[in-house]
Amino acid sequence: MSWDADTAVETIARLAREGKAEVPVYAIGADRRVATRPFDVDGSPIFVAEGIFAAEIVAECRRRGLLAGAYALRRPRGATFLRRLARDLTEQRKAPRVLVRRGITLLRTEPAVLRRQTGLGAEAARARQVLRGVAALLAGHPRRR
């Protein structure tokens, strides 16, 4: 696996502390990290880190005081399947047959993934709930200089 939990936590800590960090660039088709790029939160009092592995670092981020919230999106599985397939076909991430098979597998395993993410400390929520939570956080924080 190309994902590195320790590096992810350190990068989040650096973003929270300094407002900028080098972040990885992944090549989905190659299934690996291929580069890094600079990322700057540009004075925002919060930032959102997302991804399929995000729940893996919830406990450590919470322990370090870096976590304002952790969510696992709960969406209609069929809609997620179609959205993912359309994106992956458009981006030509892999051969269409592989993408369809992979999409069906992900469709079937999605409930278990959601259970695992909530077991790791993320809260299952619909997108609107997450957006409301982020808006509330923004409303309660002055902009960082």
PDB file of C-alpha atoms in Angstrom:
ATOM      1  CA  MET A   1       0.000   0.000   0.000  1.00  0.00           C
ATOM      2  CA  SER A   2       1.322   3.441  -0.876  1.00  0.00           C
ATOM      3  CA  TRP A   3      -0.555   5.196   1.938  1.00  0.00           C
ATOM      4  CA  ASP A   4       1.493   6.044   5.033  1.00  0.00           C
ATOM      5  CA  ALA A   5      -0.526   6.786   8.195  1.00  0.00           C
ATOM      6  CA  ASP A   6       2.392   8.253  10.165  1.00  0.00           C
ATOM      7  CA  THR A   7       3.272  10.645   7.356  1.00  0.00           C
ATOM      8  CA  ALA A   8      -0.397  11.619   6.971  1.00  0.00           C
ATOM      9  CA  VAL A   9      -0.668  12.519  10.667  1.00  0.00           C
ATOM     10  CA  GLU A  10       2.600  14.472  10.567  1.00  0.00           C
ATOM     11  CA  THR A  11       1.417  16.372   7.480  1.00  0.00           C
ATOM     12  CA  ILE A  12      -1.872  17.258   9.192  1.00  0.00           C
ATOM     13  CA  ALA A  13       0.049  18.409  12.272  1.00  0.00           C
ATOM     14  CA  ARG A  14       2.287  20.586  10.084  1.00  0.00           C
ATOM     15  CA  LEU A  15      -0.731  22.096   8.323  1.00  0.00           C
ATOM     16  CA  ALA A  16      -2.375  22.848  11.669  1.00  0.00           C
ATOM     17  CA  ARG A  17       0.820  24.324  13.115  1.00  0.00           C
ATOM     18  CA  GLU A  18       2.320  26.149  10.116  1.00  0.00           C
ATOM     19  CA  GLY A  19      -0.527  26.445   7.622  1.00  0.00           C
ATOM     20  CA  LYS A  20       1.436  24.752   4.840  1.00  0.00           C
ATOM     21  CA  ALA A  21       3.054  21.438   3.995  1.00  0.00           C
ATOM     22  CA  GLU A  22       4.127  19.192   1.151  1.00  0.00           C
ATOM     23  CA  VAL A  23       1.285  16.784   0.315  1.00  0.00           C
ATOM     24  CA  PRO A  24       1.415  13.603  -1.758  1.00  0.00           C
ATOM     25  CA  VAL A  25       0.236  13.276  -5.344  1.00  0.00           C
ATOM     26  CA  TYR A  26      -1.110   9.797  -6.098  1.00  0.00           C
ATOM     27  CA  ALA A  27      -1.470   8.067  -9.456  1.00  0.00           C
ATOM     28  CA  ILE A  28      -4.617   5.996  -9.056  1.00  0.00           C
ATOM     29  CA  GLY A  29      -3.884   3.857 -12.108  1.00  0.00           C
ATOM     30  CA  ALA A  30      -0.393   3.087 -10.814  1.00  0.00           C
ATOM     31  CA  ASP A  31      -1.719   2.648  -7.249  1.00  0.00           C
ATOM     32  CA  ARG A  32       1.127   4.632  -5.747  1.00  0.00           C
ATOM     33  CA  ARG A  33       2.402   8.027  -4.708  1.00  0.00           C
ATOM     34  CA  VAL A  34       4.288   9.660  -7.570  1.00  0.00           C
ATOM     35  CA  ALA A  35       5.242  13.100  -6.238  1.00  0.00           C
ATOM     36  CA  THR A  36       4.519  15.793  -3.690  1.00  0.00           C
ATOM     37  CA  ARG A  37       3.244  19.317  -4.076  1.00  0.00           C
ATOM     38  CA  PRO A  38       3.053  22.338  -1.790  1.00  0.00           C
ATOM     39  CA  PHE A  39      -0.272  22.941  -0.062  1.00  0.00           C
ATOM     40  CA  ASP A  40      -1.184  26.104   1.839  1.00  0.00           C
ATOM     41  CA  VAL A  41      -4.370  26.528   3.883  1.00  0.00           C
ATOM     42  CA  ASP A  42      -4.115  30.272   3.153  1.00  0.00           C
ATOM     43  CA  GLY A  43      -5.243  31.550   6.540  1.00  0.00           C
ATOM     44  CA  SER A  44      -8.249  29.267   6.927  1.00  0.00           C
ATOM     45  CA  PRO A  45      -8.977  28.324  10.547  1.00  0.00           C
ATOM     46  CA  ILE A  46      -9.826  24.754   9.482  1.00  0.00           C
ATOM     47  CA  PHE A  47      -9.052  22.354   6.665  1.00  0.00           C
ATOM     48  CA  VAL A  48     -10.609  19.102   5.539  1.00  0.00           C
ATOM     49  CA  ALA A  49      -8.556  15.967   4.994  1.00  0.00           C
ATOM     50  CA  GLU A  50     -10.439  13.239   3.164  1.00  0.00           C
ATOM     51  CA  GLY A  51      -9.971   9.830   1.694  1.00  0.00           C
ATOM     52  CA  ILE A  52     -10.747   6.168   2.080  1.00  0.00           C
ATOM     53  CA  PHE A  53      -7.948   5.795   4.650  1.00  0.00           C
ATOM     54  CA  ALA A  54      -8.833   8.886   6.705  1.00  0.00           C
ATOM     55  CA  ALA A  55     -10.586   6.871   9.423  1.00  0.00           C
ATOM     56  CA  GLU A  56      -7.320   5.000  10.013  1.00  0.00           C
ATOM     57  CA  ILE A  57      -5.821   8.104  11.646  1.00  0.00           C
ATOM     58  CA  VAL A  58      -8.853   9.451  13.529  1.00  0.00           C
ATOM     59  CA  ALA A  59      -7.692   8.174  16.920  1.00  0.00           C
ATOM     60  CA  GLU A  60      -4.162   9.571  16.572  1.00  0.00           C
ATOM     61  CA  CYS A  61      -5.399  12.943  15.296  1.00  0.00           C
ATOM     62  CA  ARG A  62      -7.901  13.089  18.170  1.00  0.00           C
ATOM     63  CA  ARG A  63      -5.146  12.172  20.673  1.00  0.00           C
ATOM     64  CA  ARG A  64      -2.968  15.023  19.345  1.00  0.00           C
ATOM     65  CA  GLY A  65      -5.818  17.553  19.425  1.00  0.00           C
ATOM     66  CA  LEU A  66      -5.838  17.915  15.636  1.00  0.00           C
ATOM     67  CA  LEU A  67      -9.375  16.723  15.008  1.00  0.00           C
ATOM     68  CA  ALA A  68     -12.466  18.932  14.877  1.00  0.00           C
ATOM     69  CA  GLY A  69     -14.618  16.155  13.400  1.00  0.00           C
ATOM     70  CA  ALA A  70     -14.411  12.844  11.586  1.00  0.00           C
ATOM     71  CA  TYR A  71     -17.089  11.711   9.176  1.00  0.00           C
ATOM     72  CA  ALA A  72     -17.741   8.707   6.987  1.00  0.00           C
ATOM     73  CA  LEU A  73     -20.120   9.670   4.187  1.00  0.00           C
ATOM     74  CA  ARG A  74     -23.295   7.649   4.056  1.00  0.00           C
ATOM     75  CA  ARG A  75     -24.712   7.829   0.533  1.00  0.00           C
ATOM     76  CA  PRO A  76     -27.062   5.684  -1.542  1.00  0.00           C
ATOM     77  CA  ARG A  77     -24.861   2.819  -2.727  1.00  0.00           C
ATOM     78  CA  GLY A  78     -26.238   2.758  -6.273  1.00  0.00           C
ATOM     79  CA  ALA A  79     -25.575   6.463  -6.739  1.00  0.00           C
ATOM     80  CA  THR A  80     -22.041   6.045  -5.410  1.00  0.00           C
ATOM     81  CA  PHE A  81     -21.442   3.148  -7.820  1.00  0.00           C
ATOM     82  CA  LEU A  82     -22.600   5.202 -10.825  1.00  0.00           C
ATOM     83  CA  ARG A  83     -20.706   8.342  -9.775  1.00  0.00           C
ATOM     84  CA  ARG A  84     -17.480   6.364  -9.206  1.00  0.00           C
ATOM     85  CA  LEU A  85     -17.827   4.443 -12.478  1.00  0.00           C
ATOM     86  CA  ALA A  86     -18.457   7.621 -14.492  1.00  0.00           C
ATOM     87  CA  ARG A  87     -15.448   9.341 -12.913  1.00  0.00           C
ATOM     88  CA  ASP A  88     -13.132   6.368 -13.390  1.00  0.00           C
ATOM     89  CA  LEU A  89     -14.202   5.823 -17.002  1.00  0.00           C
ATOM     90  CA  THR A  90     -13.808   9.517 -17.799  1.00  0.00           C
ATOM     91  CA  GLU A  91     -10.339   9.581 -16.238  1.00  0.00           C
ATOM     92  CA  GLN A  92      -9.458   6.242 -17.874  1.00  0.00           C
ATOM     93  CA  ARG A  93      -8.068   5.013 -14.572  1.00  0.00           C
ATOM     94  CA  LYS A  94      -8.099   1.364 -15.653  1.00  0.00           C
ATOM     95  CA  ALA A  95      -9.693  -0.826 -18.325  1.00  0.00           C
ATOM     96  CA  PRO A  96     -13.523  -0.510 -18.374  1.00  0.00           C
ATOM     97  CA  ARG A  97     -14.039  -4.194 -17.520  1.00  0.00           C
ATOM     98  CA  VAL A  98     -11.779  -3.821 -14.479  1.00  0.00           C
ATOM     99  CA  LEU A  99     -13.610  -0.668 -13.393  1.00  0.00           C
ATOM    100  CA  VAL A 100     -17.025  -2.339 -13.608  1.00  0.00           C
ATOM    101  CA  ARG A 101     -15.861  -5.400 -11.649  1.00  0.00           C
ATOM    102  CA  ARG A 102     -14.138  -3.210  -9.084  1.00  0.00           C
ATOM    103  CA  GLY A 103     -17.229  -1.004  -8.814  1.00  0.00           C
ATOM    104  CA  ILE A 104     -19.497  -3.989  -8.179  1.00  0.00           C
ATOM    105  CA  THR A 105     -17.133  -5.280  -5.518  1.00  0.00           C
ATOM    106  CA  LEU A 106     -17.057  -1.860  -3.845  1.00  0.00           C
ATOM    107  CA  LEU A 107     -20.856  -1.662  -4.054  1.00  0.00           C
ATOM    108  CA  ARG A 108     -21.126  -4.951  -2.174  1.00  0.00           C
ATOM    109  CA  THR A 109     -18.500  -4.122   0.447  1.00  0.00           C
ATOM    110  CA  GLU A 110     -19.581  -0.540   1.130  1.00  0.00           C
ATOM    111  CA  PRO A 111     -21.663  -1.373   4.255  1.00  0.00           C
ATOM    112  CA  ALA A 112     -18.665  -3.170   5.801  1.00  0.00           C
ATOM    113  CA  VAL A 113     -16.386  -0.232   4.942  1.00  0.00           C
ATOM    114  CA  LEU A 114     -18.795   2.183   6.642  1.00  0.00           C
ATOM    115  CA  ARG A 115     -18.957  -0.075   9.738  1.00  0.00           C
ATOM    116  CA  ARG A 116     -15.158  -0.203   9.878  1.00  0.00           C
ATOM    117  CA  GLN A 117     -14.807   3.572   9.532  1.00  0.00           C
ATOM    118  CA  THR A 118     -17.331   4.240  12.278  1.00  0.00           C
ATOM    119  CA  GLY A 119     -15.598   1.627  14.419  1.00  0.00           C
ATOM    120  CA  LEU A 120     -12.391   3.639  14.009  1.00  0.00           C
ATOM    121  CA  GLY A 121     -14.111   6.783  15.304  1.00  0.00           C
ATOM    122  CA  ALA A 122     -15.701   8.449  12.280  1.00  0.00           C
ATOM    123  CA  GLU A 123     -19.350   9.451  12.473  1.00  0.00           C
ATOM    124  CA  ALA A 124     -21.591   8.137   9.686  1.00  0.00           C
ATOM    125  CA  ALA A 125     -23.275  11.175   8.141  1.00  0.00           C
ATOM    126  CA  ARG A 126     -24.927  12.375   4.979  1.00  0.00           C
ATOM    127  CA  ALA A 127     -23.113  15.036   2.956  1.00  0.00           C
ATOM    128  CA  ARG A 128     -25.465  17.808   4.113  1.00  0.00           C
ATOM    129  CA  GLN A 129     -24.769  16.951   7.753  1.00  0.00           C
ATOM    130  CA  VAL A 130     -21.040  17.172   7.121  1.00  0.00           C
ATOM    131  CA  LEU A 131     -21.395  20.509   5.329  1.00  0.00           C
ATOM    132  CA  ARG A 132     -23.475  21.902   8.205  1.00  0.00           C
ATOM    133  CA  GLY A 133     -20.833  20.733  10.690  1.00  0.00           C
ATOM    134  CA  VAL A 134     -18.025  22.370   8.720  1.00  0.00           C
ATOM    135  CA  ALA A 135     -20.043  25.591   8.383  1.00  0.00           C
ATOM    136  CA  ALA A 136     -20.604  25.644  12.150  1.00  0.00           C
ATOM    137  CA  LEU A 137     -16.874  25.208  12.752  1.00  0.00           C
ATOM    138  CA  LEU A 138     -16.088  28.061  10.372  1.00  0.00           C
ATOM    139  CA  ALA A 139     -18.657  30.309  12.042  1.00  0.00           C
ATOM    140  CA  GLY A 140     -17.033  29.717  15.419  1.00  0.00           C
ATOM    141  CA  HIS A 141     -13.410  30.449  14.470  1.00  0.00           C
ATOM    142  CA  PRO A 142     -11.642  33.694  13.608  1.00  0.00           C
ATOM    143  CA  ARG A 143      -9.531  33.568  10.435  1.00  0.00           C
ATOM    144  CA  ARG A 144      -5.895  32.622  10.988  1.00  0.00           C
ATOM    145  CA  ARG A 145      -3.383  35.252   9.914  1.00  0.00           C
TER     146      ARG A 145
END
